[in-house]
Tab-separated table of C-alpha atoms in Angstrom:
chain	number	residue	atom	x	y	z
A	1	MET	CA	18.358	-42.869	-12.603
A	2	GLU	CA	17.010	-44.428	-15.774
A	3	ASP	CA	19.017	-44.364	-19.000
A	4	GLU	CA	18.096	-41.676	-21.463
A	5	VAL	CA	16.112	-42.936	-24.414
A	6	PRO	CA	17.392	-41.978	-27.903
A	7	ILE	CA	15.154	-39.442	-29.586
A	8	HIS	CA	14.070	-39.382	-33.190
A	9	ASP	CA	11.527	-36.940	-34.547
A	10	LYS	CA	9.855	-38.037	-37.746
A	11	ASN	CA	8.091	-34.701	-38.177
A	12	ASN	CA	11.407	-32.963	-38.928
A	13	TYR	CA	12.517	-35.295	-41.714
A	14	ASN	CA	11.686	-35.032	-45.390
A	15	ASP	CA	11.987	-38.758	-46.030
A	16	ALA	CA	8.488	-39.909	-46.928
A	17	ASN	CA	9.314	-43.414	-45.720
A	18	VAL	CA	9.807	-42.110	-42.192
A	19	ASP	CA	6.467	-40.325	-41.900
A	20	GLU	CA	3.803	-43.018	-41.998
A	21	ARG	CA	0.874	-40.611	-41.903
A	22	SER	CA	-1.401	-40.357	-44.897
A	23	ALA	CA	-1.577	-37.164	-46.930
A	24	GLU	CA	-4.956	-36.410	-45.349
A	25	GLU	CA	-3.591	-36.897	-41.833
A	26	ARG	CA	-0.628	-34.642	-42.574
A	27	ALA	CA	-2.964	-31.975	-43.941
A	28	ILE	CA	-5.109	-32.117	-40.802
A	29	ASP	CA	-2.052	-31.939	-38.519
A	30	ASP	CA	-0.802	-28.953	-40.497
A	31	TRP	CA	-4.172	-27.261	-39.902
A	32	LEU	CA	-4.611	-28.009	-36.199
A	33	PRO	CA	-3.243	-25.230	-33.940
A	34	ILE	CA	-0.806	-27.333	-31.895
A	35	THR	CA	1.048	-29.147	-34.684
A	36	SER	CA	0.820	-26.674	-37.550
A	37	SER	CA	3.984	-24.761	-36.602
A	38	ARG	CA	7.233	-26.066	-35.084
A	39	THR	CA	9.316	-22.906	-35.132
A	40	GLY	CA	9.219	-22.091	-31.416
A	41	ARG	CA	12.300	-20.695	-29.646
A	42	TRP	CA	13.526	-21.492	-26.131
A	43	TRP	CA	12.139	-18.247	-24.757
A	44	PHE	CA	8.700	-19.245	-26.044
A	45	SER	CA	8.835	-21.869	-23.304
A	46	THR	CA	9.571	-19.176	-20.728
A	47	VAL	CA	6.829	-16.750	-21.705
A	48	HIS	CA	4.193	-19.434	-22.294
A	49	ASN	CA	4.892	-21.121	-18.954
A	50	VAL	CA	4.949	-17.832	-17.044
A	51	THR	CA	1.716	-16.766	-18.721
A	52	ALA	CA	0.089	-20.134	-18.050
A	53	ILE	CA	1.164	-20.468	-14.414
A	54	VAL	CA	1.386	-16.928	-13.023
A	55	GLY	CA	-2.185	-15.777	-13.325
A	56	ALA	CA	-5.187	-14.991	-11.208
A	57	GLY	CA	-3.921	-17.438	-8.607
A	58	VAL	CA	-1.036	-15.239	-7.450
A	59	LEU	CA	-3.454	-12.518	-6.347
A	60	GLY	CA	-5.246	-14.994	-4.100
A	61	LEU	CA	-2.131	-16.339	-2.372
A	62	PRO	CA	-2.161	-13.860	0.564
A	63	TYR	CA	-5.798	-14.823	1.148
A	64	ALA	CA	-4.805	-18.493	1.049
A	65	MET	CA	-2.044	-17.750	3.557
A	66	SER	CA	-4.626	-16.217	5.902
A	67	GLN	CA	-6.507	-19.526	5.850
A	68	LEU	CA	-3.428	-21.727	6.153
A	69	GLY	CA	-1.288	-19.778	8.616
A	70	TRP	CA	2.426	-19.006	8.441
A	71	GLY	CA	3.853	-22.512	8.772
A	72	PRO	CA	1.484	-24.583	6.621
A	73	GLY	CA	1.149	-21.763	4.091
A	74	ALA	CA	4.873	-21.285	3.526
A	75	ALA	CA	5.403	-25.058	3.427
A	76	ALA	CA	2.642	-25.520	0.845
A	77	LEU	CA	4.096	-22.786	-1.377
A	78	VAL	CA	7.675	-24.082	-1.294
A	79	LEU	CA	6.739	-27.754	-1.602
A	80	SER	CA	4.444	-26.986	-4.518
A	81	TRP	CA	7.232	-25.094	-6.289
A	82	ILE	CA	9.588	-28.067	-5.922
A	83	VAL	CA	7.052	-30.778	-6.750
A	84	THR	CA	5.628	-29.033	-9.802
A	85	LEU	CA	9.092	-28.235	-11.175
A	86	TYR	CA	9.985	-31.913	-10.810
A	87	SER	CA	6.801	-33.118	-12.503
A	88	LEU	CA	7.254	-30.562	-15.287
A	89	TRP	CA	10.785	-31.873	-15.875
A	90	GLN	CA	9.324	-35.357	-16.210
A	91	MET	CA	6.884	-34.190	-18.869
A	92	VAL	CA	9.648	-32.466	-20.832
A	93	GLU	CA	11.708	-35.661	-20.741
A	94	MET	CA	8.792	-37.858	-21.829
A	95	HIS	CA	7.780	-35.721	-24.810
A	96	GLU	CA	9.999	-37.797	-27.109
A	97	ILE	CA	10.445	-40.921	-25.036
A	98	VAL	CA	9.542	-43.180	-27.984
A	99	PRO	CA	12.051	-43.086	-30.867
A	100	GLY	CA	10.513	-41.536	-33.960
A	101	LYS	CA	7.451	-40.147	-32.189
A	102	ARG	CA	6.490	-36.936	-30.416
A	103	PHE	CA	3.712	-36.783	-27.852
A	104	ASP	CA	2.384	-33.402	-28.900
A	105	ARG	CA	-0.577	-33.471	-26.545
A	106	TYR	CA	-0.961	-34.457	-22.906
A	107	HIS	CA	-3.525	-37.154	-23.670
A	108	GLU	CA	-1.189	-38.786	-26.218
A	109	LEU	CA	1.357	-39.355	-23.452
A	110	GLY	CA	-1.396	-40.728	-21.225
A	111	GLN	CA	-2.524	-43.096	-23.965
A	112	HIS	CA	1.029	-44.355	-24.388
A	113	ALA	CA	1.271	-45.101	-20.669
A	114	PHE	CA	-2.224	-46.402	-19.866
A	115	GLY	CA	-3.605	-47.572	-23.191
A	116	GLU	CA	-5.556	-45.984	-26.016
A	117	ASN	CA	-8.922	-45.730	-24.253
A	118	LEU	CA	-8.000	-45.662	-20.560
A	119	GLY	CA	-5.279	-43.065	-21.119
A	120	LEU	CA	-7.760	-40.789	-22.840
A	121	TRP	CA	-10.199	-40.986	-19.930
A	122	ILE	CA	-7.503	-40.522	-17.306
A	123	VAL	CA	-5.997	-37.392	-18.867
A	124	VAL	CA	-8.641	-35.545	-20.876
A	125	PRO	CA	-11.376	-34.954	-18.231
A	126	PRO	CA	-9.094	-33.300	-15.631
A	127	GLN	CA	-7.224	-31.461	-18.379
A	128	LEU	CA	-10.442	-30.018	-19.767
A	129	ILE	CA	-11.634	-29.147	-16.261
A	130	CYS	CA	-8.417	-27.187	-15.775
A	131	LEU	CA	-8.292	-25.440	-19.132
A	132	VAL	CA	-11.961	-24.513	-19.277
A	133	GLY	CA	-12.039	-23.745	-15.555
A	134	VAL	CA	-9.115	-21.346	-15.862
A	135	ASP	CA	-10.745	-19.543	-18.765
A	136	ILE	CA	-13.956	-19.136	-16.761
A	137	ILE	CA	-12.018	-17.823	-13.766
A	138	TYR	CA	-10.073	-15.468	-16.031
A	139	MET	CA	-13.355	-14.141	-17.394
A	140	ILE	CA	-14.458	-13.397	-13.838
A	141	THR	CA	-11.135	-11.917	-12.752
A	142	GLY	CA	-10.812	-9.837	-15.909
A	143	GLY	CA	-14.248	-8.369	-15.262
A	144	GLN	CA	-13.436	-7.739	-11.601
A	145	CYS	CA	-10.209	-5.923	-12.470
A	146	LEU	CA	-11.931	-3.780	-15.088
A	147	LYS	CA	-14.605	-2.901	-12.541
A	148	LYS	CA	-11.960	-2.084	-9.944
A	149	PHE	CA	-10.158	0.131	-12.459
A	150	HIS	CA	-13.410	1.921	-13.281
A	151	ASP	CA	-14.245	2.470	-9.619
A	152	LEU	CA	-10.760	3.810	-8.871
A	153	VAL	CA	-10.543	6.315	-11.713
A	154	CYS	CA	-14.173	7.418	-11.512
A	155	GLU	CA	-15.303	7.585	-7.894
A	156	ASP	CA	-18.411	9.630	-8.669
A	157	CYS	CA	-19.633	7.428	-11.520
A	158	ASP	CA	-22.677	5.226	-11.178
A	159	ASP	CA	-22.048	1.660	-10.122
A	160	ILE	CA	-21.939	-0.786	-13.028
A	161	LYS	CA	-22.665	-4.473	-12.572
A	162	LEU	CA	-19.820	-6.957	-12.800
A	163	ALA	CA	-21.564	-8.802	-15.638
A	164	TYR	CA	-21.081	-5.847	-17.984
A	165	PHE	CA	-17.360	-5.706	-17.284
A	166	ILE	CA	-17.090	-9.437	-17.962
A	167	LEU	CA	-18.736	-8.821	-21.335
A	168	ILE	CA	-16.268	-6.016	-22.076
A	169	PHE	CA	-13.351	-8.294	-21.196
A	170	ALA	CA	-14.813	-11.077	-23.336
A	171	SER	CA	-15.099	-8.889	-26.423
A	172	VAL	CA	-11.319	-9.030	-26.932
A	173	HIS	CA	-11.333	-12.821	-26.908
A	174	PHE	CA	-13.890	-13.147	-29.656
A	175	LEU	CA	-11.250	-11.512	-31.865
A	176	LEU	CA	-8.029	-13.049	-30.497
A	177	SER	CA	-9.493	-16.542	-30.483
A	178	GLN	CA	-9.281	-16.512	-34.279
A	179	LEU	CA	-5.465	-16.491	-34.229
A	180	PRO	CA	-4.768	-19.856	-35.864
A	181	THR	CA	-1.807	-21.451	-34.061
A	182	PHE	CA	0.016	-21.606	-30.740
A	183	ASN	CA	3.008	-19.729	-32.124
A	184	SER	CA	0.746	-16.997	-33.507
A	185	ILE	CA	-0.136	-15.937	-29.953
A	186	SER	CA	3.503	-15.694	-28.816
A	187	GLY	CA	3.394	-11.894	-28.902
A	188	VAL	CA	0.251	-11.862	-26.775
A	189	SER	CA	1.876	-14.340	-24.396
A	190	LEU	CA	5.034	-12.222	-24.100
A	191	ALA	CA	3.008	-9.140	-23.193
A	192	ALA	CA	1.059	-11.201	-20.660
A	193	ALA	CA	4.235	-12.560	-19.054
A	194	VAL	CA	5.679	-9.053	-18.670
A	195	MET	CA	2.423	-7.858	-17.144
A	196	SER	CA	2.343	-10.757	-14.665
A	197	VAL	CA	5.759	-9.789	-13.303
A	198	SER	CA	4.701	-6.131	-13.244
A	199	TYR	CA	1.479	-6.512	-11.281
A	200	SER	CA	3.032	-9.056	-8.914
A	201	THR	CA	5.762	-6.521	-8.142
A	202	ILE	CA	3.173	-3.791	-7.655
A	203	ALA	CA	1.152	-6.067	-5.347
A	204	TRP	CA	3.974	-6.731	-2.893
A	205	GLY	CA	5.685	-3.357	-3.405
A	206	ALA	CA	2.529	-1.362	-2.719
A	207	SER	CA	1.826	-3.590	0.276
A	208	LEU	CA	5.245	-2.800	1.726
A	209	LYS	CA	4.656	0.891	1.096
A	210	LYS	CA	1.323	0.673	2.901
A	211	GLY	CA	2.991	-0.869	5.938
A	212	VAL	CA	1.725	-3.350	8.488
A	213	GLN	CA	-1.878	-2.480	9.275
A	214	PRO	CA	-2.941	-1.423	12.783
A	215	ASN	CA	-4.137	-4.284	14.969
A	216	VAL	CA	-3.127	-6.819	12.331
A	217	GLN	CA	-3.841	-10.419	13.330
A	218	TYR	CA	-2.403	-13.639	11.929
A	219	GLY	CA	-4.754	-16.169	13.472
A	220	TYR	CA	-7.250	-18.116	11.402
A	221	ARG	CA	-9.938	-15.794	10.079
A	222	SER	CA	-12.892	-18.140	10.662
A	223	MET	CA	-14.890	-18.103	13.873
A	224	THR	CA	-15.864	-21.788	13.968
A	225	ARG	CA	-13.752	-24.911	13.786
A	226	ALA	CA	-15.698	-26.235	10.797
A	227	ASP	CA	-15.149	-23.028	8.833
A	228	THR	CA	-11.456	-23.084	9.709
A	229	VAL	CA	-11.035	-26.655	8.479
A	230	PHE	CA	-12.950	-26.176	5.234
A	231	ASN	CA	-11.232	-22.860	4.511
A	232	PHE	CA	-7.894	-24.584	5.110
A	233	PHE	CA	-8.863	-27.190	2.527
A	234	GLY	CA	-9.955	-24.532	0.059
A	235	ALA	CA	-6.678	-22.665	0.502
A	236	LEU	CA	-4.751	-25.810	-0.413
A	237	GLY	CA	-6.756	-25.897	-3.617
A	238	SER	CA	-5.876	-22.258	-4.268
A	239	VAL	CA	-2.181	-23.095	-3.939
A	240	ALA	CA	-2.619	-25.995	-6.351
A	241	PHE	CA	-4.391	-23.656	-8.772
A	242	ALA	CA	-1.563	-21.129	-8.560
A	243	TYR	CA	1.017	-23.667	-9.728
A	244	GLY	CA	-1.127	-25.252	-12.413
A	245	GLY	CA	0.317	-24.932	-15.896
A	246	HIS	CA	1.222	-28.485	-16.807
A	247	ASN	CA	-1.904	-28.916	-18.886
A	248	ILE	CA	-0.211	-27.196	-21.807
A	249	VAL	CA	3.420	-28.296	-21.328
A	250	MET	CA	3.322	-30.991	-24.015
A	251	GLU	CA	1.552	-28.597	-26.352
A	252	ILE	CA	4.175	-25.884	-25.795
A	253	GLN	CA	7.011	-28.305	-26.493
A	254	ALA	CA	5.187	-29.499	-29.615
A	255	THR	CA	5.742	-26.075	-31.180
A	256	MET	CA	9.539	-26.454	-31.012
A	257	PRO	CA	11.732	-28.032	-33.692
A	258	SER	CA	13.451	-31.282	-32.793
A	259	THR	CA	16.093	-33.493	-34.365
A	260	VAL	CA	18.230	-36.381	-33.158
A	261	ASP	CA	21.128	-34.021	-32.446
A	262	LYS	CA	19.039	-31.189	-31.032
A	263	PRO	CA	15.973	-32.606	-29.271
A	264	SER	CA	13.223	-30.224	-28.261
A	265	LYS	CA	13.723	-30.953	-24.568
A	266	ARG	CA	16.877	-28.808	-24.458
A	267	PRO	CA	15.333	-25.434	-25.368
A	268	MET	CA	12.136	-26.391	-23.556
A	269	TRP	CA	13.915	-27.104	-20.269
A	270	LYS	CA	16.080	-23.996	-20.610
A	271	GLY	CA	12.931	-21.921	-20.869
A	272	VAL	CA	11.268	-23.772	-17.982
A	273	ILE	CA	14.157	-23.041	-15.598
A	274	LEU	CA	13.933	-19.311	-16.269
A	275	ALA	CA	10.149	-19.449	-16.006
A	276	TYR	CA	10.264	-21.104	-12.586
A	277	ILE	CA	12.760	-18.571	-11.277
A	278	ILE	CA	10.330	-15.844	-12.335
A	279	ILE	CA	7.412	-17.736	-10.781
A	280	GLY	CA	9.207	-18.023	-7.451
A	281	LEU	CA	10.059	-14.313	-7.495
A	282	CYS	CA	6.402	-13.517	-8.130
A	283	TYR	CA	4.699	-15.931	-5.745
A	284	LEU	CA	6.701	-15.862	-2.534
A	285	PRO	CA	6.890	-12.058	-2.098
A	286	VAL	CA	3.204	-11.559	-2.944
A	287	ALA	CA	2.038	-14.342	-0.624
A	288	LEU	CA	4.293	-13.656	2.350
A	289	ILE	CA	4.405	-9.856	2.233
A	290	GLY	CA	0.692	-9.573	1.482
A	291	TYR	CA	-0.188	-11.732	4.473
A	292	TRP	CA	2.359	-9.960	6.689
A	293	ILE	CA	0.888	-6.541	5.887
A	294	PHE	CA	-2.837	-7.311	6.045
A	295	GLY	CA	-2.993	-10.446	8.182
A	296	ASN	CA	-6.287	-12.306	8.199
A	297	GLU	CA	-8.137	-9.224	6.915
A	298	VAL	CA	-6.622	-9.541	3.441
A	299	LYS	CA	-9.180	-9.784	0.637
A	300	GLU	CA	-9.470	-12.752	-1.719
A	301	ASN	CA	-7.769	-10.590	-4.363
A	302	ILE	CA	-4.948	-8.594	-2.786
A	303	LEU	CA	-5.418	-5.697	-5.200
A	304	ILE	CA	-8.821	-5.135	-3.593
A	305	SER	CA	-7.063	-4.673	-0.233
A	306	LEU	CA	-4.851	-1.973	-1.727
A	307	GLN	CA	-6.611	1.385	-1.955
A	308	ARG	CA	-3.626	3.760	-2.144
A	309	PRO	CA	-1.970	5.075	-4.181
A	310	ARG	CA	-5.023	4.962	-6.397
A	311	TRP	CA	-3.183	5.466	-9.678
A	312	LEU	CA	-0.792	2.598	-8.953
A	313	VAL	CA	-3.551	0.199	-7.943
A	314	ALA	CA	-5.546	1.196	-11.029
A	315	MET	CA	-2.507	0.547	-13.224
A	316	ALA	CA	-1.919	-2.833	-11.567
A	317	ASN	CA	-5.490	-3.849	-12.322
A	318	MET	CA	-5.003	-2.994	-15.988
A	319	PHE	CA	-1.768	-5.005	-15.998
A	320	VAL	CA	-3.778	-7.940	-14.691
A	321	VAL	CA	-6.318	-7.467	-17.471
A	322	VAL	CA	-3.585	-7.580	-20.134
A	323	HIS	CA	-2.094	-10.686	-18.556
A	324	LEU	CA	-5.448	-12.419	-18.320
A	325	ILE	CA	-6.050	-11.762	-22.004
A	326	GLY	CA	-2.883	-13.687	-22.836
A	327	GLY	CA	-3.518	-16.323	-20.175
A	328	TYR	CA	-6.997	-16.998	-21.510
A	329	GLN	CA	-5.666	-17.555	-25.025
A	330	ILE	CA	-2.826	-19.817	-23.855
A	331	ASN	CA	-5.274	-22.073	-22.021
A	332	ALA	CA	-7.868	-21.915	-24.778
A	333	MET	CA	-5.540	-23.043	-27.574
A	334	PRO	CA	-5.362	-26.725	-26.475
A	335	VAL	CA	-9.155	-26.683	-26.108
A	336	PHE	CA	-9.480	-25.307	-29.626
A	337	ASP	CA	-7.157	-28.075	-30.790
A	338	MET	CA	-9.327	-30.748	-29.141
A	339	ILE	CA	-12.572	-29.320	-30.497
A	340	GLU	CA	-11.238	-28.934	-34.020
A	341	ALA	CA	-9.628	-32.390	-33.981
A	342	VAL	CA	-12.943	-33.997	-33.003
A	343	LEU	CA	-14.869	-32.014	-35.602
A	344	VAL	CA	-12.454	-32.825	-38.428
A	345	LYS	CA	-11.196	-36.306	-37.534
A	346	LYS	CA	-14.245	-37.851	-35.882
A	347	LEU	CA	-17.203	-35.947	-37.302
A	348	LYS	CA	-15.545	-35.478	-40.723
A	349	PHE	CA	-16.150	-31.746	-41.066
A	350	LYS	CA	-13.969	-29.958	-43.585
A	351	ALA	CA	-11.045	-28.047	-42.093
A	352	THR	CA	-12.144	-24.532	-42.973
A	353	GLY	CA	-11.893	-21.068	-41.520
A	354	LEU	CA	-15.659	-20.993	-41.021
A	355	LEU	CA	-15.519	-24.142	-38.886
A	356	ARG	CA	-12.764	-22.591	-36.799
A	357	PHE	CA	-14.698	-19.331	-36.408
A	358	ILE	CA	-17.905	-21.044	-35.269
A	359	SER	CA	-16.242	-23.483	-32.860
A	360	ARG	CA	-13.987	-20.919	-31.198
A	361	THR	CA	-16.655	-18.241	-30.953
A	362	SER	CA	-18.982	-20.778	-29.335
A	363	TYR	CA	-16.337	-21.691	-26.777
A	364	VAL	CA	-15.677	-18.073	-25.830
A	365	GLY	CA	-19.418	-17.520	-25.516
A	366	PHE	CA	-19.704	-20.515	-23.194
A	367	THR	CA	-16.975	-19.234	-20.854
A	368	VAL	CA	-18.618	-15.798	-20.807
A	369	PHE	CA	-21.945	-17.331	-19.813
A	370	MET	CA	-20.370	-19.404	-17.038
A	371	GLY	CA	-18.340	-16.448	-15.762
A	372	ILE	CA	-21.436	-14.277	-15.459
A	373	THR	CA	-23.418	-17.103	-13.892
A	374	LEU	CA	-20.867	-18.141	-11.247
A	375	PRO	CA	-18.600	-15.201	-10.315
A	376	PHE	CA	-17.201	-16.878	-7.173
A	377	PHE	CA	-13.465	-16.243	-7.386
A	378	ASP	CA	-12.208	-17.870	-4.182
A	379	GLY	CA	-14.458	-20.917	-4.347
A	380	LEU	CA	-13.632	-21.603	-7.978
A	381	LEU	CA	-9.901	-21.299	-7.273
A	382	GLY	CA	-10.097	-23.969	-4.601
A	383	PHE	CA	-12.403	-26.297	-6.504
A	384	PHE	CA	-10.617	-26.218	-9.847
A	385	GLY	CA	-7.236	-26.179	-8.140
A	386	GLY	CA	-8.027	-29.316	-6.180
A	387	PHE	CA	-10.196	-31.260	-8.591
A	388	GLY	CA	-8.398	-30.374	-11.810
A	389	PHE	CA	-4.929	-28.962	-11.334
A	390	ALA	CA	-3.709	-31.280	-8.587
A	391	PRO	CA	-4.017	-34.450	-10.717
A	392	ASN	CA	-2.515	-33.095	-13.931
A	393	THR	CA	0.161	-31.008	-12.233
A	394	TYR	CA	1.230	-32.851	-9.107
A	395	PHE	CA	0.814	-36.584	-9.514
A	396	LEU	CA	-0.310	-37.699	-12.982
A	397	PRO	CA	3.142	-37.044	-14.547
A	398	CYS	CA	4.665	-39.095	-11.724
A	399	MET	CA	2.228	-41.956	-12.318
A	400	ILE	CA	3.061	-41.957	-16.024
A	401	TRP	CA	6.771	-41.918	-15.173
A	402	LEU	CA	6.370	-44.951	-12.906
A	403	VAL	CA	4.442	-46.844	-15.588
A	404	ILE	CA	6.924	-46.097	-18.374
A	405	PHE	CA	10.265	-46.292	-16.552
A	406	LYS	CA	9.369	-48.703	-13.741
A	407	PRO	CA	12.078	-47.475	-11.332
A	408	ARG	CA	13.415	-49.948	-8.810
A	409	ARG	CA	11.277	-50.141	-5.675
A	410	PHE	CA	12.562	-48.016	-2.782
A	411	SER	CA	15.003	-46.194	-5.068
A	412	LEU	CA	15.286	-42.399	-4.924
A	413	SER	CA	13.142	-42.039	-8.056
A	414	TRP	CA	10.515	-44.398	-6.619
A	415	PHE	CA	10.302	-42.457	-3.336
A	416	ALA	CA	10.254	-39.058	-5.077
A	417	ASN	CA	7.404	-40.033	-7.356
A	418	TRP	CA	5.293	-41.595	-4.631
A	419	PHE	CA	5.804	-38.553	-2.409
A	420	CYS	CA	4.528	-36.312	-5.225
A	421	ILE	CA	1.574	-38.637	-5.850
A	422	ILE	CA	0.499	-38.662	-2.195
A	423	PHE	CA	1.016	-34.901	-1.854
A	424	GLY	CA	-1.025	-34.290	-4.996
A	425	LEU	CA	-3.816	-36.635	-3.921
A	426	LEU	CA	-4.158	-34.798	-0.615
A	427	LEU	CA	-4.335	-31.459	-2.432
A	428	MET	CA	-6.924	-32.844	-4.837
A	429	VAL	CA	-9.263	-34.192	-2.171
A	430	PHE	CA	-8.965	-31.382	0.362
A	431	GLY	CA	-8.881	-28.558	-2.184
A	432	ALA	CA	-11.953	-29.782	-4.038
A	433	ILE	CA	-13.918	-30.212	-0.794
A	434	GLY	CA	-13.029	-26.746	0.474
A	435	GLY	CA	-13.657	-25.049	-2.859
A	436	LEU	CA	-17.000	-26.778	-3.385
A	437	ARG	CA	-18.161	-25.680	0.049
A	438	GLN	CA	-17.261	-22.060	-0.742
A	439	ILE	CA	-19.258	-22.238	-3.973
A	440	ILE	CA	-22.274	-23.654	-2.114
A	441	LEU	CA	-22.098	-20.871	0.477
A	442	HIS	CA	-21.951	-18.233	-2.272
A	443	VAL	CA	-24.848	-19.768	-4.187
A	444	LYS	CA	-27.098	-19.461	-1.135
A	445	THR	CA	-26.931	-15.667	-1.240
A	446	TYR	CA	-26.158	-14.934	-4.889
A	447	LYS	CA	-28.899	-13.688	-7.207
A	448	PHE	CA	-28.255	-14.947	-10.707
A	449	PHE	CA	-28.205	-12.420	-13.567
A	450	ILE	CA	-29.419	-9.603	-11.312
């Protein structure tokens, strides 16, 4: 294993000779949401990672299992847990790999590894696809859960279109999006993390209570070989989506204090370990028990398959809504940081509250529009999971590690990284193909804005 590189964080020293940034650059960094506050605690890492990773994807895991089958499905879940924990560890280690510098954003690490321009193009497009894609999916899922809650508590009420519930869900984000920094949403993230554990427990607990359904079947749900293959691909993308949270790892660690004696990787990794234990306890029971109970008749969102007890299912849907509120904000904050950095650094706008209000409100409005336009939950999970999350979560950290550390060929580190790269590439290609096909099939029958 490679020697550990000494760490030195210039942002935590008062010596003006250490910090080579100009006064203007320091003022901008103090205004941008990622670097303005470095007071994060180790448990911030836990709640932010749980909120970022355990989201809408966990509710689709039983459905993914129905398309993968017992063996491939369980293998994909366990392998993904191991691979993504390994790649997340790499990112934590590389945050301060250069003495005197912190890579506060994912693209900064990519630029260090691949060059100023190439690194930007390698990292930013898939990262934006993931972050924006998740927020769009959360808009859809938040609206679906609100609609489900309404239908459960008011059976005799008139049917209300999904678009209106998406708008109701979005109204909260127009307000919360004005919270200035990553650390300022820690309370929202904590509530979201608690809710994610709660509704995951309800999902598998209520499934157990319901019992194995009569005439349950565990064969592939599709009738044709082509459908089976493409659905299998899409399910791989859904698994990739479920484990995707690496797009904000560098940004989370950037909020933590760091010195030579106490580098930020220590509290960050402590929080990550606890987060991944929680993730495993959420994912495996929901996926395996949900599939065991409902078989290949399980819905794309397992809460839809649960009809009784009504009060518990209604409560679970509201838990999901609370979690998605926090999850949306966690994924939106790096996007806000990118938008505001471009506006202030490149386009030379003044760093004002009005600029922040306009840019963030516009972003929320965009995700609302896309959520109403394309409410295809399962297809979007597969497409974004394969095309966006697989690169940034499964194999890009490993590629950066190989470039920076250059481990000896055929060593354990070399084999581990290449295994993750190949596994991630397969997920990317197959997941994107399967998800895109699902979207195309939905578009054929969907009537926009009606």
